[in-house]
Amino acid sequence: MTTSSRFIAILAASLLLGGTAFAQTAAPTAPATPAPTSKMAPATKKVQKPRTAASLECSKEATAKGLHGKERKKFLSGCKAKATNPN
């Protein structure tokens, strides 16, 4: 037998016997907590506070003025502050 044929025989035997070593692993255990039924299901819903009349009125004004983004947020905070402290 030549060296290359011995090498091929050893390689083939190691591949065949190496597969059985991995087949002897233990089965994974079940997780302690049950998995959620859906990945899209929310964990908990955030409870929102009811909006005040002043908040709704300020929002309507901002929509009428066409405000968006930071400008809208700034307007709403100022409007709500004026509604709670009319001084």
PDB file of N, CA, C and O in Angstrom, residues 1 9-10 12 15 18 24 28 32 38 41 44 49-50 54 61-62 66 71 74 82-83:
ATOM      1  N   MET A   1       0.839  -1.184   0.000  1.00  0.00           N
ATOM      2  CA  MET A   1       0.000   0.000   0.000  1.00  0.00           C
ATOM      3  C   MET A   1       0.881   1.244   0.000  1.00  0.00           C
ATOM      4  O   MET A   1       1.817   1.338   0.762  1.00  0.00           O
ATOM      5  N   ALA A   9      -7.383   5.942   3.325  1.00  0.00           N
ATOM      6  CA  ALA A   9      -8.081   4.938   4.135  1.00  0.00           C
ATOM      7  C   ALA A   9      -8.270   5.431   5.568  1.00  0.00           C
ATOM      8  O   ALA A   9      -9.342   5.261   6.173  1.00  0.00           O
ATOM      9  N   ILE A  10      -7.238   6.058   6.136  1.00  0.00           N
ATOM     10  CA  ILE A  10      -7.334   6.601   7.500  1.00  0.00           C
ATOM     11  C   ILE A  10      -8.344   7.742   7.548  1.00  0.00           C
ATOM     12  O   ILE A  10      -9.149   7.844   8.478  1.00  0.00           O
ATOM     13  N   ALA A  12     -10.961   8.209   5.561  1.00  0.00           N
ATOM     14  CA  ALA A  12     -12.305   7.657   5.396  1.00  0.00           C
ATOM     15  C   ALA A  12     -12.776   7.000   6.691  1.00  0.00           C
ATOM     16  O   ALA A  12     -13.928   7.171   7.119  1.00  0.00           O
ATOM     17  N   LEU A  15     -13.668   9.659   9.303  1.00  0.00           N
ATOM     18  CA  LEU A  15     -14.942  10.318   9.007  1.00  0.00           C
ATOM     19  C   LEU A  15     -16.119   9.426   9.380  1.00  0.00           C
ATOM     20  O   LEU A  15     -17.122   9.890   9.919  1.00  0.00           O
ATOM     21  N   GLY A  18     -16.023   9.103  13.293  1.00  0.00           N
ATOM     22  CA  GLY A  18     -16.221  10.397  13.948  1.00  0.00           C
ATOM     23  C   GLY A  18     -17.682  10.795  14.003  1.00  0.00           C
ATOM     24  O   GLY A  18     -18.127  11.470  14.928  1.00  0.00           O
ATOM     25  N   GLN A  24     -23.807  10.509  19.972  1.00  0.00           N
ATOM     26  CA  GLN A  24     -23.995  10.078  21.344  1.00  0.00           C
ATOM     27  C   GLN A  24     -24.286  11.231  22.302  1.00  0.00           C
ATOM     28  O   GLN A  24     -24.308  11.031  23.502  1.00  0.00           O
ATOM     29  N   PRO A  28     -31.360  17.869  24.378  1.00  0.00           N
ATOM     30  CA  PRO A  28     -31.525  19.104  25.145  1.00  0.00           C
ATOM     31  C   PRO A  28     -32.773  19.031  26.024  1.00  0.00           C
ATOM     32  O   PRO A  28     -33.776  18.427  25.673  1.00  0.00           O
ATOM     33  N   ALA A  32     -37.351  26.138  31.093  1.00  0.00           N
ATOM     34  CA  ALA A  32     -38.117  26.254  32.334  1.00  0.00           C
ATOM     35  C   ALA A  32     -39.386  27.076  32.139  1.00  0.00           C
ATOM     36  O   ALA A  32     -40.426  26.781  32.717  1.00  0.00           O
ATOM     37  N   SER A  38     -46.577  33.473  19.960  1.00  0.00           N
ATOM     38  CA  SER A  38     -46.309  34.259  18.768  1.00  0.00           C
ATOM     39  C   SER A  38     -45.227  35.274  19.074  1.00  0.00           C
ATOM     40  O   SER A  38     -45.233  35.905  20.126  1.00  0.00           O
ATOM     41  N   ALA A  41     -46.738  38.898  19.421  1.00  0.00           N
ATOM     42  CA  ALA A  41     -47.645  39.236  20.510  1.00  0.00           C
ATOM     43  C   ALA A  41     -46.918  40.138  21.505  1.00  0.00           C
ATOM     44  O   ALA A  41     -45.804  39.839  21.917  1.00  0.00           O
ATOM     45  N   THR A  44     -46.743  43.082  27.309  1.00  0.00           N
ATOM     46  CA  THR A  44     -47.756  43.779  28.104  1.00  0.00           C
ATOM     47  C   THR A  44     -48.140  45.053  27.370  1.00  0.00           C
ATOM     48  O   THR A  44     -47.303  45.677  26.715  1.00  0.00           O
ATOM     49  N   LYS A  49     -52.832  57.179  29.800  1.00  0.00           N
ATOM     50  CA  LYS A  49     -53.679  58.074  30.579  1.00  0.00           C
ATOM     51  C   LYS A  49     -54.703  58.693  29.642  1.00  0.00           C
ATOM     52  O   LYS A  49     -54.420  58.955  28.468  1.00  0.00           O
ATOM     53  N   PRO A  50     -55.910  58.956  30.151  1.00  0.00           N
ATOM     54  CA  PRO A  50     -56.894  59.635  29.303  1.00  0.00           C
ATOM     55  C   PRO A  50     -56.417  61.054  29.011  1.00  0.00           C
ATOM     56  O   PRO A  50     -55.837  61.718  29.862  1.00  0.00           O
ATOM     57  N   ALA A  54     -57.719  70.046  27.451  1.00  0.00           N
ATOM     58  CA  ALA A  54     -56.706  71.009  27.015  1.00  0.00           C
ATOM     59  C   ALA A  54     -55.735  70.342  26.045  1.00  0.00           C
ATOM     60  O   ALA A  54     -55.333  70.946  25.034  1.00  0.00           O
ATOM     61  N   GLU A  61     -55.205  72.448  17.498  1.00  0.00           N
ATOM     62  CA  GLU A  61     -54.576  73.693  17.034  1.00  0.00           C
ATOM     63  C   GLU A  61     -53.290  73.407  16.258  1.00  0.00           C
ATOM     64  O   GLU A  61     -53.027  74.025  15.223  1.00  0.00           O
ATOM     65  N   ALA A  62     -52.490  72.463  16.771  1.00  0.00           N
ATOM     66  CA  ALA A  62     -51.239  72.127  16.097  1.00  0.00           C
ATOM     67  C   ALA A  62     -51.506  71.520  14.724  1.00  0.00           C
ATOM     68  O   ALA A  62     -50.796  71.806  13.756  1.00  0.00           O
ATOM     69  N   GLY A  66     -50.565  72.932  10.939  1.00  0.00           N
ATOM     70  CA  GLY A  66     -49.719  72.081  10.103  1.00  0.00           C
ATOM     71  C   GLY A  66     -48.355  71.804  10.716  1.00  0.00           C
ATOM     72  O   GLY A  66     -47.381  71.619   9.992  1.00  0.00           O
ATOM     73  N   GLU A  71     -41.281  70.950  16.068  1.00  0.00           N
ATOM     74  CA  GLU A  71     -42.097  72.169  16.166  1.00  0.00           C
ATOM     75  C   GLU A  71     -43.430  71.868  16.846  1.00  0.00           C
ATOM     76  O   GLU A  71     -43.885  72.625  17.700  1.00  0.00           O
ATOM     77  N   LYS A  74     -42.878  71.170  20.609  1.00  0.00           N
ATOM     78  CA  LYS A  74     -42.624  72.416  21.331  1.00  0.00           C
ATOM     79  C   LYS A  74     -43.916  73.208  21.504  1.00  0.00           C
ATOM     80  O   LYS A  74     -44.205  73.732  22.594  1.00  0.00           O
ATOM     81  N   LYS A  82     -49.709  76.647  29.221  1.00  0.00           N
ATOM     82  CA  LYS A  82     -50.596  77.808  29.330  1.00  0.00           C
ATOM     83  C   LYS A  82     -51.978  77.383  29.807  1.00  0.00           C
ATOM     84  O   LYS A  82     -52.637  78.119  30.540  1.00  0.00           O
ATOM     85  N   ALA A  83     -52.420  76.211  29.408  1.00  0.00           N
ATOM     86  CA  ALA A  83     -53.746  75.730  29.801  1.00  0.00           C
ATOM     87  C   ALA A  83     -53.790  75.395  31.293  1.00  0.00           C
ATOM     88  O   ALA A  83     -54.805  75.628  31.951  1.00  0.00           O
TER      89      ALA A  83
END
